Amino acid sequence: MQSLQTQLESTCRLIQNEIGIGKVANYIPALAQVPPDKFGAAIVTVTGETALVGAAQEAFSIQSISKVFALTEALNLHGINLWNRVGREPSGNAFNSIVQLEKEKGIPRNPFINAGALVVTDALLGNQSTEDCTGKLIASVQTLASDSSILINTTVAESERATAYRNAGLAHFMQSFGNLNRPVNDVLDVYCQQCAIAMSCEQLARSALYLANNGTDPLTGKQIVDEERARRINAMMMLCGHYDASGEFAHRVGIPGKSGVGGGIIAVVPNIAAVAVWSPCLNANGNSHAGTAALENLVRLTKWNVL
Ligand code: GLN
């Protein structure tokens, strides 16, 4: 039996030619500055074993991966009432699409498309100041990762905030249906900060470990969510974590995953490990091209698929 480190290394060796295929996201100007040839991967097991390859310790913009942490917090705050405001079905549309919102009366399909994530952010905000809300979110991510050095990249946050035309459109539209409680600007302020959290693959894999261990961080013993909620967050990642390519990801990789336009993906192997990969060039659906290929090969080698 090869060691975990050897397995990760041979997996990543297989996909070297995939790195650089696709396009770095440029609709958020600061993201366009990231070198296209970056690649990193990390595995952290529920017993605490770690394997790292490439730029696994370099921080990048987690973008929509943050939606998993925000959903976790919002469910802990509001329980099942959150589902009155956001659905649980795959959208079959792009992450920033507005087309379903009118027909479905301002209730987004799921918490991982942008419209759904904006509702989750609004739910997190409640009556707090935007600073308090952002502060709590970053503190909870630091706790999940057991790493207080994790920060928001303010350049990325400001760059997204200054160009958040699409998300502003989605938010105004939902507000017209009464599905936002706070002013659009407050929701966008927090959302753009949340997406600009900078983390490495190692930190991300560590922070997703509770989802691989029935809701409890196996290394600290702290319960983050109960078992049922962990199962449901994983189900959401499996069905909606890659937007209109979620079926494709399930087909190729077969474990719950969540991508971000920074080129990161977290993936959960129940009862075994959490994995994070990063490579900034994206496919047409906005998911990391080389990152997906790496996960596909890792699962093929380890047989970690749940499907
Ligand atoms: N911050 C990005 C946006 O709202 C997140 C999108 C993503 O990572 N898919 O467009």
XYZ file of C-alpha atoms and ligand atoms in Angstrom:
317
model
C 0.000 0.000 0.000
C 1.465 3.356 -1.075
C 1.611 6.145 1.477
C -0.933 8.952 1.178
C 1.838 11.339 0.134
C 2.973 8.984 -2.647
C -0.604 8.534 -3.842
C -1.155 12.292 -4.016
C 2.160 12.816 -5.795
C 1.467 10.192 -8.449
C -2.042 11.586 -8.959
C -0.713 15.083 -9.490
C 2.056 13.890 -11.799
C -0.617 12.477 -14.121
C -2.289 15.846 -14.635
C 0.750 18.093 -15.185
C -0.308 18.676 -18.803
C -3.737 19.898 -17.702
C -2.311 22.836 -15.727
C -2.823 26.079 -17.646
C -5.728 24.766 -19.736
C -8.762 27.043 -19.433
C -8.964 30.682 -18.348
C -8.188 32.525 -15.123
C -11.325 34.386 -13.943
C -11.068 38.022 -14.980
C -14.512 39.469 -14.250
C -13.120 40.211 -10.780
C -10.110 42.294 -11.885
C -7.830 41.307 -8.972
C -8.242 37.604 -9.748
C -6.879 38.117 -13.265
C -3.453 38.843 -11.713
C -2.994 35.267 -10.442
C -0.392 33.280 -12.448
C -2.196 30.622 -14.552
C 0.348 27.849 -13.942
C -0.192 27.492 -10.184
C -1.151 24.106 -8.805
C -1.498 22.785 -5.281
C -3.215 19.886 -3.556
C -3.675 18.792 0.056
C -5.286 15.879 1.850
C -5.997 15.889 5.579
C -7.387 12.643 6.973
C -9.739 12.272 9.919
C -6.813 10.808 11.859
C -4.737 13.932 11.170
C -2.418 12.594 8.493
C -1.539 15.265 5.911
C -0.248 15.026 2.347
C 0.790 18.107 0.370
C 1.823 18.663 -3.245
C 2.928 21.776 -5.165
C 1.700 25.142 -3.895
C -0.392 23.498 -1.168
C 0.610 26.105 1.403
C 0.089 29.183 -0.769
C -3.034 31.228 0.022
C -5.472 31.970 -2.802
C -8.941 33.479 -3.063
C -11.445 30.877 -1.891
C -14.406 32.656 -3.539
C -17.465 30.376 -3.659
C -15.906 27.753 -1.402
C -16.813 30.257 1.324
C -20.466 29.460 0.606
C -20.029 26.149 2.447
C -18.814 27.909 5.584
C -21.523 30.590 5.336
C -24.212 27.921 4.903
C -22.888 26.046 7.935
C -23.087 29.211 10.043
C -26.516 30.217 8.736
C -27.970 26.760 9.429
C -26.577 26.879 12.940
C -28.185 30.298 13.387
C -31.583 29.731 11.764
C -32.006 25.955 11.565
C -34.444 24.612 9.011
C -36.191 28.010 8.691
C -33.382 28.966 6.312
C -34.954 26.655 3.738
C -38.013 28.922 3.540
C -35.819 31.458 1.771
C -33.556 29.290 -0.368
C -34.160 25.980 -2.155
C -32.275 22.704 -2.238
C -32.326 21.800 -5.896
C -29.635 21.949 -8.558
C -30.172 24.975 -10.778
C -28.836 23.680 -14.080
C -27.763 27.258 -14.738
C -24.585 29.284 -14.405
C -23.550 30.377 -10.905
C -24.497 34.004 -11.563
C -27.663 33.404 -13.586
C -30.829 35.400 -12.935
C -33.239 33.521 -15.236
C -34.980 31.280 -12.681
C -35.435 33.987 -10.068
C -38.422 35.659 -11.687
C -40.398 32.469 -12.260
C -39.566 31.225 -8.771
C -40.514 34.501 -7.082
C -37.134 35.493 -5.717
C -36.402 32.163 -3.985
C -33.029 30.967 -5.337
C -32.675 27.297 -6.238
C -29.875 26.537 -3.765
C -27.375 28.214 -1.396
C -24.378 27.724 -3.701
C -25.470 29.747 -6.727
C -24.775 33.440 -6.191
C -28.424 34.385 -5.589
C -28.712 31.707 -2.900
C -25.440 32.713 -1.288
C -26.612 36.334 -1.108
C -29.723 35.187 0.791
C -27.526 33.156 3.142
C -25.343 36.212 3.743
C -28.450 38.294 4.452
C -29.589 35.635 6.939
C -26.172 35.719 8.619
C -26.249 39.501 8.841
C -29.480 39.684 10.843
C -29.300 42.954 12.785
C -25.510 43.028 13.117
C -23.154 45.524 11.558
C -21.477 44.328 8.378
C -18.125 44.444 10.226
C -19.368 42.216 13.044
C -20.839 39.741 10.593
C -17.636 39.543 8.539
C -15.584 39.303 11.723
C -17.639 36.357 12.991
C -17.400 34.558 9.687
C -13.628 34.857 9.482
C -13.359 33.783 13.131
C -15.417 30.673 12.417
C -13.244 29.814 9.421
C -10.139 30.269 11.601
C -11.663 27.887 14.140
C -12.491 25.304 11.479
C -8.961 25.473 10.125
C -7.375 25.702 13.610
C -5.403 28.589 12.198
C -5.802 32.183 13.383
C -3.566 33.543 10.611
C -6.334 33.286 7.961
C -7.335 36.706 6.598
C -9.421 38.446 3.980
C -7.515 39.730 0.954
C -8.855 43.292 0.943
C -7.572 44.023 -2.568
C -9.686 41.168 -3.924
C -12.673 42.172 -1.772
C -12.564 45.780 -2.988
C -12.028 44.704 -6.577
C -15.106 42.472 -6.495
C -17.176 45.044 -4.618
C -16.370 47.731 -7.183
C -17.513 45.500 -10.051
C -20.353 43.546 -8.407
C -22.904 44.553 -11.044
C -24.357 41.096 -11.536
C -24.623 40.303 -7.837
C -26.188 43.730 -7.223
C -28.754 42.879 -9.902
C -29.549 39.538 -8.266
C -29.816 41.142 -4.830
C -32.129 43.966 -5.985
C -34.295 41.459 -7.775
C -34.651 39.322 -4.652
C -35.332 42.388 -2.573
C -38.267 43.216 -4.847
C -39.729 39.838 -3.823
C -39.103 40.541 -0.128
C -36.368 37.902 0.174
C -33.667 40.209 1.572
C -34.023 41.872 4.944
C -31.001 44.156 4.763
C -30.126 46.823 2.186
C -28.459 45.425 -0.928
C -25.242 47.332 -0.203
C -24.828 45.716 3.218
C -25.348 42.240 1.792
C -22.870 42.881 -1.026
C -20.307 44.313 1.419
C -20.283 41.134 3.492
C -20.566 38.784 0.510
C -17.536 40.294 -1.244
C -15.465 40.091 1.959
C -16.505 36.491 2.482
C -15.519 35.482 -1.061
C -12.132 37.215 -0.653
C -10.999 35.052 2.277
C -7.521 33.803 1.366
C -6.610 30.240 2.289
C -4.206 27.536 1.171
C -5.165 24.007 0.118
C -3.817 22.730 3.425
C -5.971 25.179 5.412
C -9.025 24.423 3.275
C -8.736 20.655 3.593
C -8.286 21.040 7.348
C -11.309 23.325 7.608
C -13.598 20.910 5.727
C -12.681 17.965 7.947
C -15.869 18.265 10.021
C -17.845 17.374 6.911
C -15.821 14.174 6.522
C -16.439 13.262 10.143
C -20.206 13.520 10.619
C -20.105 17.166 11.687
C -17.437 16.959 14.388
C -13.874 18.172 13.892
C -11.985 14.914 14.496
C -8.801 16.669 15.577
C -10.283 18.980 18.213
C -13.422 16.985 19.084
C -15.535 20.134 18.610
C -18.979 19.538 17.145
C -19.540 22.041 14.321
C -22.914 20.677 13.164
C -24.845 17.537 14.071
C -24.561 14.383 12.001
C -27.743 14.971 10.040
C -26.763 18.527 9.121
C -23.318 17.401 7.970
C -24.952 14.803 5.737
C -27.203 17.466 4.273
C -24.401 19.942 3.599
C -22.529 17.146 1.831
C -25.655 16.342 -0.203
C -25.890 19.984 -1.219
C -22.239 19.958 -2.305
C -22.762 16.809 -4.331
C -25.852 18.154 -6.107
C -25.048 21.860 -6.458
C -21.365 22.422 -5.613
C -20.269 22.868 -9.234
C -23.333 24.749 -10.563
C -24.429 23.537 -13.981
C -21.476 21.127 -14.050
C -22.436 19.395 -10.781
C -23.592 16.310 -12.667
C -20.318 16.258 -14.569
C -18.325 16.492 -11.324
C -20.362 13.665 -9.745
C -19.841 11.614 -12.890
C -16.088 12.140 -12.971
C -15.180 12.431 -9.284
C -18.106 10.973 -7.321
C -17.618 12.746 -3.986
C -19.173 15.959 -2.619
C -17.218 19.018 -3.767
C -17.420 22.804 -3.856
C -15.559 24.962 -6.306
C -14.678 28.661 -6.443
C -13.671 30.936 -9.317
C -10.292 31.419 -7.627
C -9.584 27.904 -8.937
C -9.964 26.056 -5.643
C -12.103 22.989 -4.945
C -12.773 21.289 -1.629
C -13.961 17.709 -1.634
C -15.180 15.471 1.159
C -14.482 11.762 1.518
C -16.881 10.662 4.267
C -15.161 9.052 7.255
C -11.760 9.278 5.573
C -10.502 12.734 4.593
C -11.028 16.200 3.175
C -9.142 17.217 0.051
C -8.422 20.625 -1.455
C -6.937 21.401 -4.851
C -6.050 24.692 -6.509
C -5.291 25.642 -10.067
C -6.631 28.990 -11.298
C -7.464 28.174 -14.939
C -11.195 27.472 -15.160
C -13.344 25.500 -17.574
C -16.400 27.019 -19.240
C -18.518 26.394 -16.123
C -16.141 28.338 -13.882
C -14.578 25.294 -12.184
C -10.834 24.544 -12.008
C -9.818 22.442 -15.011
C -6.655 20.878 -13.590
C -8.133 20.715 -10.084
C -11.043 18.604 -11.292
C -8.666 16.347 -13.229
C -6.506 15.884 -10.114
C -9.505 14.917 -7.988
C -10.718 12.535 -10.675
C -7.368 10.742 -10.686
C -7.052 10.737 -6.915
C -10.434 9.070 -6.522
C -9.627 6.584 -9.273
C -6.452 5.601 -7.417
C -7.856 5.568 -3.883
C -11.381 4.351 -4.725
C -12.699 7.048 -2.391
C -15.777 7.631 -4.536
C -19.116 7.399 -2.775
C -21.027 7.003 -6.068
N -17.350 36.039 -5.695
C -17.733 35.320 -6.869
C -18.991 35.915 -7.492
O -19.869 36.290 -6.774
C -17.933 33.880 -6.519
C -18.343 33.037 -7.696
C -17.692 31.703 -7.704
O -16.687 31.446 -7.070
N -18.252 30.830 -8.515
O -19.112 35.996 -8.673
